[in-house]
């Protein structure tokens, strides 16, 4: 019996099969990326509508639940950039039925991909298939929108919405509990151009756009992505290795583990956090850092009794309370959100909300100044609002003086100081959200008449000295500070502590 000859698959057919498999795999990846992006986008838009963010875009995307982090982040940013255009196109096209009107975020993302991205006719997913069948209607609606707005191209249409392109350097802080700065520089230089920061010793500066989220030094906790201003806070506290230190509002924990590193893993750091979910993130940050001298307290800082034995020997307190987050809007990519678009209605509840935040901040700072053995207290916010910064400091000055505290100057070489609305403003430190890429405020209180202690506060690395020195460089700085003050009135964001914090 004659054997049948096996026919070999022609090379062209094999190539087609391989291409089809690759194409199908890409479509499936895109399918899941769109749905991951839709979940995050829903949280972002809900928080923006309520002016109460649950987290920055980066925080939400780079959390453990998102698998394709890089693709999802890019898709969300691009969708937000085109969001107002997409919403107008969908209105003009009027193609959505009741089912898809309930899934706005997924519709926005798929519509972006159809009009400006990449969705093929063979796309998988009900939303993709539904909208692809209406692609011509969407494109016609976009064309009508161009005519209505009297522009000739999509680029000109985007320009009408005046969305800024903010490009910030990437800062990373070396975790000196695990790695020295020089080793970190050598390792990062294999992929990036690296410079040492001129102010914070363990801080490195990388070019804008440097993607480190999957870098092994980040994953194993050898370095932390942390903004410059945020890194200045623990350095201003300058705790001694043998001290007991309290971080009053700890999560997500970047400043907490920075304190532990500055103390060389010695002494004791008490990390207090009220929110249960944020306690989990705090513990994960501590685990990643390798710090063994941190004790987490799940509770309200205001409920801690300064006279109780666990807290009566605390020598330094870092207070970085909940704030409006107005200084880190660009870091959180708030400029991409609908509420930041030109012509959007102002948030008339912001004054009431800021006053509530300031009331808590005043109470927390007064509480920090009441601990019997404390010698150094740093109060910081990522806000540019006077009511959360200088006004809070002004309100506690009489109490601070009665307890032997006075304002001192952190980082005397830094040129931006407090608004001249409070005595000692030249001792306060500000960073500008435009010039410095993020807006922070730092006030340092040092106890001089500590009674039973003759030891002087730690002023290592030249980060602090007496207020009289700062006054010599204070004259002429007021104009720039008042520009920052004016900018503060535009701020309306609620802070859930972004990555920079």
Short mmCIF file of C-alpha atoms in Angstrom, two decimals:
data_model
loop_
_atom_site.label_atom_id
_atom_site.label_comp_id
_atom_site.label_asym_id
_atom_site.label_seq_id
_atom_site.Cartn_x
_atom_site.Cartn_y
_atom_site.Cartn_z
CA UNK A 1 0.00 0.00 0.00
CA UNK A 2 1.43 3.26 -1.10
CA UNK A 3 2.24 5.75 1.62
CA UNK A 4 0.71 9.17 1.42
CA UNK A 5 3.25 11.87 1.10
CA UNK A 6 2.99 14.51 3.81
CA UNK A 7 2.66 17.90 2.24
CA UNK A 8 4.86 20.52 3.84
CA UNK A 9 3.16 23.78 4.75
CA UNK A 10 4.29 26.49 2.34
CA UNK A 11 6.54 29.09 3.98
CA UNK A 12 4.08 31.85 3.19
CA UNK A 13 1.21 30.01 4.92
CA UNK A 14 3.36 29.34 8.01
CA UNK A 15 4.28 33.00 8.15
CA UNK A 16 0.61 33.98 7.88
CA UNK A 17 -0.26 31.62 10.73
CA UNK A 18 2.49 33.09 12.88
CA UNK A 19 1.34 36.62 12.09
CA UNK A 20 -2.24 35.73 12.97
CA UNK A 21 -1.18 34.28 16.32
CA UNK A 22 0.90 37.36 17.05
CA UNK A 23 -1.94 39.66 16.05
CA UNK A 24 -4.43 37.76 18.23
CA UNK A 25 -2.05 37.91 21.18
CA UNK A 26 -1.64 41.67 20.73
CA UNK A 27 -5.42 42.14 20.54
CA UNK A 28 -5.91 40.16 23.75
CA UNK A 29 -3.22 42.21 25.52
CA UNK A 30 -4.90 45.41 24.33
CA UNK A 31 -8.27 44.08 25.52
CA UNK A 32 -7.00 43.56 29.07
CA UNK A 33 -5.02 46.83 29.09
CA UNK A 34 -8.17 48.79 28.17
CA UNK A 35 -10.14 47.20 30.99
CA UNK A 36 -7.40 47.77 33.54
CA UNK A 37 -7.18 51.37 32.36
CA UNK A 38 -10.98 51.75 32.59
CA UNK A 39 -11.00 50.66 36.25
CA UNK A 40 -8.29 53.16 37.17
CA UNK A 41 -9.85 55.91 35.06
CA UNK A 42 -13.16 55.42 36.87
CA UNK A 43 -11.49 56.00 40.26
CA UNK A 44 -9.59 59.02 38.93
CA UNK A 45 -12.67 60.68 37.40
CA UNK A 46 -14.86 59.97 40.43
CA UNK A 47 -12.27 61.50 42.73
CA UNK A 48 -11.84 64.48 40.44
CA UNK A 49 -15.60 65.10 40.32
CA UNK A 50 -15.78 65.08 44.13
CA UNK A 51 -12.48 67.00 44.48
CA UNK A 52 -11.36 64.15 46.75
CA UNK A 53 -8.77 61.99 45.06
CA UNK A 54 -8.30 58.38 46.20
CA UNK A 55 -4.75 58.50 44.85
CA UNK A 56 -2.68 59.91 42.03
CA UNK A 57 -2.83 58.35 38.57
CA UNK A 58 0.66 56.94 39.07
CA UNK A 59 -0.18 55.55 42.52
CA UNK A 60 -3.26 53.76 41.20
CA UNK A 61 -1.60 52.42 38.04
CA UNK A 62 1.58 51.24 39.71
CA UNK A 63 -0.29 49.45 42.49
CA UNK A 64 -0.18 45.64 42.73
CA UNK A 65 -3.55 45.08 41.01
CA UNK A 66 -2.48 46.42 37.60
CA UNK A 67 -0.43 43.97 35.53
CA UNK A 68 0.46 45.90 32.38
CA UNK A 69 1.57 49.03 34.22
CA UNK A 70 3.44 50.86 31.47
CA UNK A 71 0.78 50.30 28.80
CA UNK A 72 -2.08 51.12 31.16
CA UNK A 73 -0.42 54.32 32.35
CA UNK A 74 0.18 55.52 28.78
CA UNK A 75 -3.40 54.67 27.75
CA UNK A 76 -4.91 56.58 30.70
CA UNK A 77 -2.74 59.65 30.11
CA UNK A 78 -3.58 59.74 26.40
CA UNK A 79 -7.30 59.22 27.05
CA UNK A 80 -7.31 62.05 29.60
CA UNK A 81 -5.45 64.30 27.19
CA UNK A 82 -8.20 63.78 24.60
CA UNK A 83 -11.07 63.34 27.10
CA UNK A 84 -12.99 66.57 26.46
CA UNK A 85 -12.71 65.97 22.70
CA UNK A 86 -13.90 62.36 23.12
CA UNK A 87 -16.88 63.46 25.21
CA UNK A 88 -17.86 66.05 22.59
CA UNK A 89 -17.48 63.52 19.76
CA UNK A 90 -19.71 61.00 21.56
CA UNK A 91 -22.33 63.71 22.13
CA UNK A 92 -22.33 64.74 18.46
CA UNK A 93 -22.30 61.13 17.19
CA UNK A 94 -25.06 60.05 19.61
CA UNK A 95 -24.26 56.37 19.10
CA UNK A 96 -24.42 55.03 22.68
CA UNK A 97 -27.30 52.94 23.93
CA UNK A 98 -28.30 52.61 27.60
CA UNK A 99 -25.86 49.73 28.20
CA UNK A 100 -22.75 51.61 27.11
CA UNK A 101 -23.82 54.89 28.71
CA UNK A 102 -23.27 53.10 32.03
CA UNK A 103 -19.67 52.20 31.11
CA UNK A 104 -18.33 55.66 30.36
CA UNK A 105 -14.69 55.00 31.20
CA UNK A 106 -14.33 51.94 28.95
CA UNK A 107 -16.16 53.77 26.15
CA UNK A 108 -13.79 56.75 26.49
CA UNK A 109 -10.72 54.51 26.26
CA UNK A 110 -11.96 52.47 23.30
CA UNK A 111 -13.11 55.63 21.50
CA UNK A 112 -9.65 57.14 22.01
CA UNK A 113 -8.06 54.03 20.53
CA UNK A 114 -10.45 54.06 17.54
CA UNK A 115 -9.97 57.75 16.71
CA UNK A 116 -6.36 58.36 17.75
CA UNK A 117 -4.80 55.02 18.71
CA UNK A 118 -4.88 51.48 17.37
CA UNK A 119 -8.02 49.33 17.20
CA UNK A 120 -8.34 46.90 14.30
CA UNK A 121 -11.53 45.57 12.77
CA UNK A 122 -10.78 42.19 14.39
CA UNK A 123 -10.60 43.63 17.91
CA UNK A 124 -11.92 41.39 20.67
CA UNK A 125 -14.35 42.66 23.29
CA UNK A 126 -17.98 43.79 23.15
CA UNK A 127 -17.15 47.50 23.59
CA UNK A 128 -14.57 47.36 20.81
CA UNK A 129 -16.95 45.58 18.42
CA UNK A 130 -19.86 47.91 19.24
CA UNK A 131 -17.84 51.08 18.68
CA UNK A 132 -15.93 49.75 15.66
CA UNK A 133 -19.28 49.25 13.91
CA UNK A 134 -19.85 52.97 14.51
CA UNK A 135 -16.36 54.11 13.54
CA UNK A 136 -17.58 56.12 10.55
CA UNK A 137 -20.13 57.93 12.72
CA UNK A 138 -17.42 58.77 15.27
CA UNK A 139 -15.05 60.05 12.59
CA UNK A 140 -17.84 62.14 11.04
CA UNK A 141 -18.63 63.61 14.47
CA UNK A 142 -14.95 64.51 14.92
CA UNK A 143 -14.96 66.26 11.53
CA UNK A 144 -18.07 68.26 12.51
CA UNK A 145 -16.41 69.21 15.79
CA UNK A 146 -13.38 70.60 13.92
CA UNK A 147 -15.70 72.75 11.83
CA UNK A 148 -17.66 73.90 14.87
CA UNK A 149 -14.48 74.91 16.73
CA UNK A 150 -13.11 76.59 13.56
CA UNK A 151 -9.87 74.59 13.49
CA UNK A 152 -8.30 72.51 10.72
CA UNK A 153 -6.65 69.68 12.65
CA UNK A 154 -6.89 67.61 15.82
CA UNK A 155 -3.64 69.22 17.01
CA UNK A 156 -5.26 72.65 16.81
CA UNK A 157 -8.30 71.24 18.63
CA UNK A 158 -6.10 69.97 21.46
CA UNK A 159 -4.46 73.40 21.68
CA UNK A 160 -7.88 74.94 22.38
CA UNK A 161 -8.01 72.99 25.64
CA UNK A 162 -4.60 74.38 26.63
CA UNK A 163 -3.27 71.17 28.22
CA UNK A 164 0.30 71.82 29.43
CA UNK A 165 3.15 69.41 28.83
CA UNK A 166 4.95 69.17 32.17
CA UNK A 167 8.30 67.44 32.12
CA UNK A 168 9.94 66.88 35.50
CA UNK A 169 13.31 65.38 36.38
CA UNK A 170 13.10 61.94 37.99
CA UNK A 171 14.39 61.96 41.57
CA UNK A 172 15.35 58.80 43.41
CA UNK A 173 16.51 58.55 47.00
CA UNK A 174 19.12 55.94 47.83
CA UNK A 175 18.09 53.72 50.73
CA UNK A 176 21.36 53.78 52.66
CA UNK A 177 20.13 50.94 54.86
CA UNK A 178 20.76 48.66 51.88
CA UNK A 179 23.11 50.44 49.50
CA UNK A 180 25.59 53.30 49.54
CA UNK A 181 25.15 56.26 47.21
CA UNK A 182 28.22 55.56 45.06
CA UNK A 183 27.15 51.99 44.33
CA UNK A 184 23.66 53.19 43.40
CA UNK A 185 25.14 55.78 41.02
CA UNK A 186 27.29 53.17 39.28
CA UNK A 187 24.35 50.78 38.90
CA UNK A 188 21.92 53.40 37.58
CA UNK A 189 24.53 54.81 35.19
CA UNK A 190 24.31 51.57 33.22
CA UNK A 191 20.96 52.82 31.86
CA UNK A 192 20.60 56.51 32.74
CA UNK A 193 22.47 59.74 33.07
CA UNK A 194 22.77 60.28 36.85
CA UNK A 195 23.64 63.34 38.91
CA UNK A 196 23.87 63.80 42.65
CA UNK A 197 21.50 66.37 44.09
CA UNK A 198 23.26 69.48 45.37
CA UNK A 199 21.18 69.70 48.56
CA UNK A 200 20.07 66.26 49.82
CA UNK A 201 23.10 63.91 50.13
CA UNK A 202 21.31 60.63 49.35
CA UNK A 203 19.20 62.00 46.46
CA UNK A 204 19.95 61.35 42.77
CA UNK A 205 18.62 63.19 39.71
CA UNK A 206 17.76 61.37 36.47
CA UNK A 207 16.44 62.79 33.18
CA UNK A 208 12.68 63.39 32.74
CA UNK A 209 10.84 60.32 31.53
CA UNK A 210 13.28 57.85 33.09
CA UNK A 211 11.13 54.77 33.72
CA UNK A 212 12.31 53.00 36.85
CA UNK A 213 9.16 51.19 37.95
CA UNK A 214 10.48 47.81 36.82
CA UNK A 215 14.11 48.49 37.73
CA UNK A 216 15.60 45.93 40.11
CA UNK A 217 16.89 48.63 42.49
CA UNK A 218 13.31 49.88 42.93
CA UNK A 219 11.83 46.41 43.26
CA UNK A 220 14.29 45.36 45.98
CA UNK A 221 14.10 48.64 47.92
CA UNK A 222 17.66 49.82 47.30
CA UNK A 223 16.32 53.10 45.96
CA UNK A 224 12.94 54.82 46.34
CA UNK A 225 11.25 57.13 43.87
CA UNK A 226 10.76 60.27 45.93
CA UNK A 227 10.61 63.95 44.98
CA UNK A 228 13.29 66.40 46.05
CA UNK A 229 11.05 68.49 48.29
CA UNK A 230 9.65 65.38 49.95
CA UNK A 231 13.20 64.15 50.60
CA UNK A 232 14.09 67.45 52.27
CA UNK A 233 11.54 66.90 55.06
CA UNK A 234 13.24 64.06 56.97
CA UNK A 235 16.64 65.65 56.32
CA UNK A 236 15.38 68.86 57.98
CA UNK A 237 14.37 66.85 61.06
CA UNK A 238 17.98 65.54 61.26
CA UNK A 239 17.37 62.87 63.93
CA UNK A 240 20.27 61.34 65.87
CA UNK A 241 20.81 57.56 65.56
CA UNK A 242 20.05 56.85 69.24
CA UNK A 243 16.85 58.90 69.43
CA UNK A 244 13.23 57.85 69.60
CA UNK A 245 11.42 59.56 66.72
CA UNK A 246 7.70 59.78 65.96
CA UNK A 247 6.31 60.06 62.42
CA UNK A 248 2.81 61.29 63.20
CA UNK A 249 1.03 60.66 59.86
CA UNK A 250 3.23 58.03 58.27
CA UNK A 251 1.68 56.42 55.20
CA UNK A 252 2.72 55.73 52.52
CA UNK A 253 6.01 55.60 54.43
CA UNK A 254 8.68 57.18 52.21
CA UNK A 255 9.58 59.77 54.85
CA UNK A 256 9.33 57.15 57.60
CA UNK A 257 11.96 54.88 56.06
CA UNK A 258 14.07 57.94 55.21
CA UNK A 259 14.13 58.77 58.94
CA UNK A 260 15.18 55.20 59.69
CA UNK A 261 18.00 55.46 57.15
CA UNK A 262 19.20 58.80 58.58
CA UNK A 263 19.31 57.08 61.98
CA UNK A 264 21.41 54.29 60.38
CA UNK A 265 18.85 51.70 61.48
CA UNK A 266 19.45 52.49 65.15
CA UNK A 267 17.21 54.05 67.80
CA UNK A 268 13.46 53.73 67.34
CA UNK A 269 10.97 55.15 64.86
CA UNK A 270 7.28 55.11 65.81
CA UNK A 271 5.13 55.25 62.66
CA UNK A 272 1.57 56.33 63.40
CA UNK A 273 -1.21 55.94 60.82
CA UNK A 274 -5.00 56.07 61.27
CA UNK A 275 -6.26 54.64 57.96
CA UNK A 276 -6.30 50.83 57.86
CA UNK A 277 -5.65 50.54 54.11
CA UNK A 278 -2.79 53.00 54.33
CA UNK A 279 -1.31 51.02 57.23
CA UNK A 280 -0.97 48.08 54.84
CA UNK A 281 0.92 50.23 52.35
CA UNK A 282 3.07 51.67 55.15
CA UNK A 283 4.05 48.17 56.29
CA UNK A 284 4.91 47.18 52.72
CA UNK A 285 7.16 50.25 52.35
CA UNK A 286 8.91 49.38 55.62
CA UNK A 287 9.36 45.75 54.55
CA UNK A 288 10.83 46.86 51.24
CA UNK A 289 13.26 49.25 52.95
CA UNK A 290 14.66 46.59 55.25
CA UNK A 291 14.35 48.92 58.26
CA UNK A 292 14.22 47.02 61.56
CA UNK A 293 13.89 50.00 63.93
CA UNK A 294 10.32 51.02 62.99
CA UNK A 295 7.23 50.23 65.07
CA UNK A 296 3.84 50.80 63.39
CA UNK A 297 1.00 52.19 65.50
CA UNK A 298 -2.44 51.89 63.90
CA UNK A 299 -4.25 54.81 65.49
CA UNK A 300 -4.87 58.54 65.61
CA UNK A 301 -1.84 60.69 66.44
CA UNK A 302 -4.12 63.06 68.38
CA UNK A 303 -5.07 60.19 70.69
CA UNK A 304 -1.46 59.51 71.73
CA UNK A 305 -0.78 60.63 75.30
CA UNK A 306 2.59 62.45 75.38
CA UNK A 307 3.06 61.39 79.03
CA UNK A 308 2.59 57.66 78.34
CA UNK A 309 5.86 55.67 78.58
CA UNK A 310 5.89 54.61 74.89
CA UNK A 311 5.94 58.30 73.82
CA UNK A 312 7.37 60.28 76.74
CA UNK A 313 10.96 59.80 75.51
CA UNK A 314 10.32 60.86 71.93
CA UNK A 315 13.01 63.37 70.93
CA UNK A 316 11.85 64.36 67.42
CA UNK A 317 8.50 64.44 65.61
CA UNK A 318 7.78 64.65 61.90
CA UNK A 319 4.27 65.93 61.23
CA UNK A 320 3.22 65.71 57.58
CA UNK A 321 -0.60 65.77 57.96
CA UNK A 322 -3.36 65.46 55.38
CA UNK A 323 -3.42 68.56 53.22
CA UNK A 324 -4.92 69.93 50.02
CA UNK A 325 -1.99 68.60 47.96
CA UNK A 326 -2.09 71.79 45.90
CA UNK A 327 1.70 71.82 45.52
CA UNK A 328 1.96 68.43 43.83
CA UNK A 329 -0.73 68.81 41.18
CA UNK A 330 1.75 68.41 38.31
CA UNK A 331 3.39 65.39 39.95
CA UNK A 332 -0.01 63.73 40.20
CA UNK A 333 -0.78 64.75 36.58
CA UNK A 334 -3.77 66.80 37.75
CA UNK A 335 -3.34 69.03 34.69
CA UNK A 336 -4.85 66.17 32.65
CA UNK A 337 -8.05 66.01 34.72
CA UNK A 338 -11.34 67.58 33.59
CA UNK A 339 -11.48 69.94 36.57
CA UNK A 340 -8.21 71.55 35.45
CA UNK A 341 -9.42 72.36 31.94
CA UNK A 342 -9.87 76.03 30.99
CA UNK A 343 -13.39 77.31 31.55
CA UNK A 344 -14.31 74.71 34.15
CA UNK A 345 -16.28 75.99 37.12
CA UNK A 346 -14.31 76.99 40.18
CA UNK A 347 -14.63 74.92 43.33
CA UNK A 348 -16.52 77.23 45.64
CA UNK A 349 -16.27 74.78 48.54
CA UNK A 350 -12.48 74.97 48.62
CA UNK A 351 -12.33 77.69 51.27
CA UNK A 352 -14.51 75.68 53.64
CA UNK A 353 -12.51 72.52 52.95
CA UNK A 354 -9.17 74.27 53.43
CA UNK A 355 -10.37 75.72 56.72
CA UNK A 356 -11.30 72.23 57.93
CA UNK A 357 -7.90 70.90 56.93
CA UNK A 358 -6.15 73.83 58.64
CA UNK A 359 -8.13 73.25 61.84
CA UNK A 360 -6.83 69.67 61.99
CA UNK A 361 -3.31 70.77 61.09
CA UNK A 362 -3.26 73.38 63.89
CA UNK A 363 -4.48 70.83 66.41
CA UNK A 364 -1.92 68.23 65.30
CA UNK A 365 0.99 70.69 65.42
CA UNK A 366 0.01 71.92 68.88
CA UNK A 367 -0.13 68.29 70.01
CA UNK A 368 3.35 67.61 68.60
CA UNK A 369 4.77 70.55 70.54
CA UNK A 370 3.36 69.15 73.80
CA UNK A 371 5.55 66.04 74.04
CA UNK A 372 7.76 66.50 77.11
CA UNK A 373 11.14 65.36 75.76
CA UNK A 374 10.78 66.41 72.14
CA UNK A 375 13.58 68.67 70.89
CA UNK A 376 12.83 68.96 67.18
CA UNK A 377 9.50 69.13 65.36
CA UNK A 378 9.15 69.42 61.58
CA UNK A 379 5.77 70.47 60.19
CA UNK A 380 5.44 69.95 56.44
CA UNK A 381 2.77 69.97 53.75
CA UNK A 382 2.66 69.48 49.99
CA UNK A 383 0.46 72.56 49.75
CA UNK A 384 1.06 76.12 48.57
CA UNK A 385 -1.89 77.55 50.50
CA UNK A 386 -1.08 80.12 53.17
CA UNK A 387 -3.94 78.88 55.35
CA UNK A 388 -2.28 75.44 55.62
CA UNK A 389 1.24 76.76 56.04
CA UNK A 390 2.15 80.17 57.50
CA UNK A 391 -1.25 80.58 59.17
CA UNK A 392 -0.92 77.22 60.92
CA UNK A 393 2.58 78.09 62.15
CA UNK A 394 1.42 81.53 63.30
CA UNK A 395 -1.41 80.00 65.34
CA UNK A 396 0.96 77.84 67.44
CA UNK A 397 3.81 80.33 67.97
CA UNK A 398 2.62 81.41 71.46
CA UNK A 399 2.34 77.76 72.56
CA UNK A 400 5.70 76.94 70.99
CA UNK A 401 7.40 79.84 72.81
CA UNK A 402 5.85 78.85 76.14
CA UNK A 403 7.25 75.33 75.67
CA UNK A 404 10.72 76.65 74.81
CA UNK A 405 10.56 76.22 71.01
CA UNK A 406 11.66 78.65 68.37
CA UNK A 407 11.73 78.50 64.59
CA UNK A 408 15.03 77.59 62.98
CA UNK A 409 16.07 77.59 59.34
CA UNK A 410 16.26 74.26 57.49
CA UNK A 411 18.59 74.28 54.49
CA UNK A 412 19.85 77.88 54.89
CA UNK A 413 21.25 77.82 51.33
CA UNK A 414 17.73 77.37 49.93
CA UNK A 415 16.44 80.74 48.63
CA UNK A 416 12.64 80.36 48.81
CA UNK A 417 11.26 81.22 52.22
CA UNK A 418 7.88 81.73 53.88
CA UNK A 419 5.32 84.38 52.97
CA UNK A 420 5.97 87.53 55.06
CA UNK A 421 2.75 87.23 57.03
CA UNK A 422 4.18 85.74 60.22
CA UNK A 423 7.07 86.53 62.54
CA UNK A 424 9.99 84.30 61.61
CA UNK A 425 8.84 83.81 58.01
CA UNK A 426 12.49 83.92 56.94
CA UNK A 427 12.98 80.61 58.78
CA UNK A 428 10.21 78.84 56.89
CA UNK A 429 10.96 76.95 53.69
CA UNK A 430 8.88 76.83 50.52
CA UNK A 431 9.36 75.15 47.16
CA UNK A 432 7.59 76.49 44.09
CA UNK A 433 5.38 74.18 41.98
CA UNK A 434 6.49 75.84 38.75
CA UNK A 435 10.16 76.57 39.39
CA UNK A 436 10.88 73.51 41.56
CA UNK A 437 8.25 71.24 39.96
CA UNK A 438 6.46 70.68 43.28
CA UNK A 439 5.24 72.94 46.06
CA UNK A 440 6.16 71.99 49.62
CA UNK A 441 6.29 73.85 52.92
CA UNK A 442 8.62 73.04 55.83
CA UNK A 443 8.74 74.58 59.31
CA UNK A 444 11.33 73.48 61.85
CA UNK A 445 10.76 74.04 65.58
CA UNK A 446 13.73 73.51 67.93
CA UNK A 447 13.49 73.52 71.72
CA UNK A 448 16.13 75.74 73.26
CA UNK A 449 15.06 75.79 76.91
CA UNK A 450 14.54 72.06 77.31
CA UNK A 451 14.96 72.18 81.10
CA UNK A 452 16.49 68.84 82.01
CA UNK A 453 18.49 68.57 78.76
CA UNK A 454 21.74 70.43 78.22
CA UNK A 455 22.48 68.71 74.92
CA UNK A 456 22.06 70.94 71.87
CA UNK A 457 19.86 69.82 68.95
CA UNK A 458 21.46 68.00 66.07
CA UNK A 459 22.41 70.31 63.19
CA UNK A 460 24.45 67.94 61.07
CA UNK A 461 25.32 68.53 57.42
CA UNK A 462 24.74 72.29 57.73
CA UNK A 463 21.00 71.92 57.16
CA UNK A 464 19.97 74.24 60.00
CA UNK A 465 21.23 77.30 61.84
CA UNK A 466 19.88 80.30 63.73
CA UNK A 467 17.21 82.53 62.23
CA UNK A 468 19.47 85.58 62.32
CA UNK A 469 21.59 84.08 59.52
CA UNK A 470 18.56 83.56 57.30
CA UNK A 471 17.40 87.16 57.75
CA UNK A 472 20.47 88.43 55.91
CA UNK A 473 19.34 86.64 52.72
CA UNK A 474 15.64 87.33 53.15
CA UNK A 475 15.42 90.89 51.82
CA UNK A 476 14.11 91.13 48.25
CA UNK A 477 12.50 87.69 48.18
CA UNK A 478 8.95 88.87 48.85
CA UNK A 479 7.82 89.41 45.25
CA UNK A 480 8.37 85.79 44.24
CA UNK A 481 6.71 84.58 47.42
CA UNK A 482 3.60 86.62 46.76
CA UNK A 483 3.41 85.07 43.29
CA UNK A 484 3.26 81.69 45.02
CA UNK A 485 0.59 83.08 47.35
CA UNK A 486 -1.51 84.14 44.37
CA UNK A 487 -1.07 80.70 42.80
CA UNK A 488 -2.40 79.11 45.99
CA UNK A 489 -5.86 80.54 45.40
CA UNK A 490 -6.14 78.43 42.26
CA UNK A 491 -5.55 75.20 44.16
CA UNK A 492 -8.47 72.91 44.82
CA UNK A 493 -7.15 69.40 45.13
CA UNK A 494 -7.44 67.04 48.05
CA UNK A 495 -4.34 65.06 48.90
CA UNK A 496 -4.29 61.33 49.44
CA UNK A 497 -0.51 61.44 49.63
CA UNK A 498 0.96 60.84 46.25
CA UNK A 499 4.16 58.96 45.45
CA UNK A 500 6.25 62.03 46.15
CA UNK A 501 5.13 62.07 49.76
#
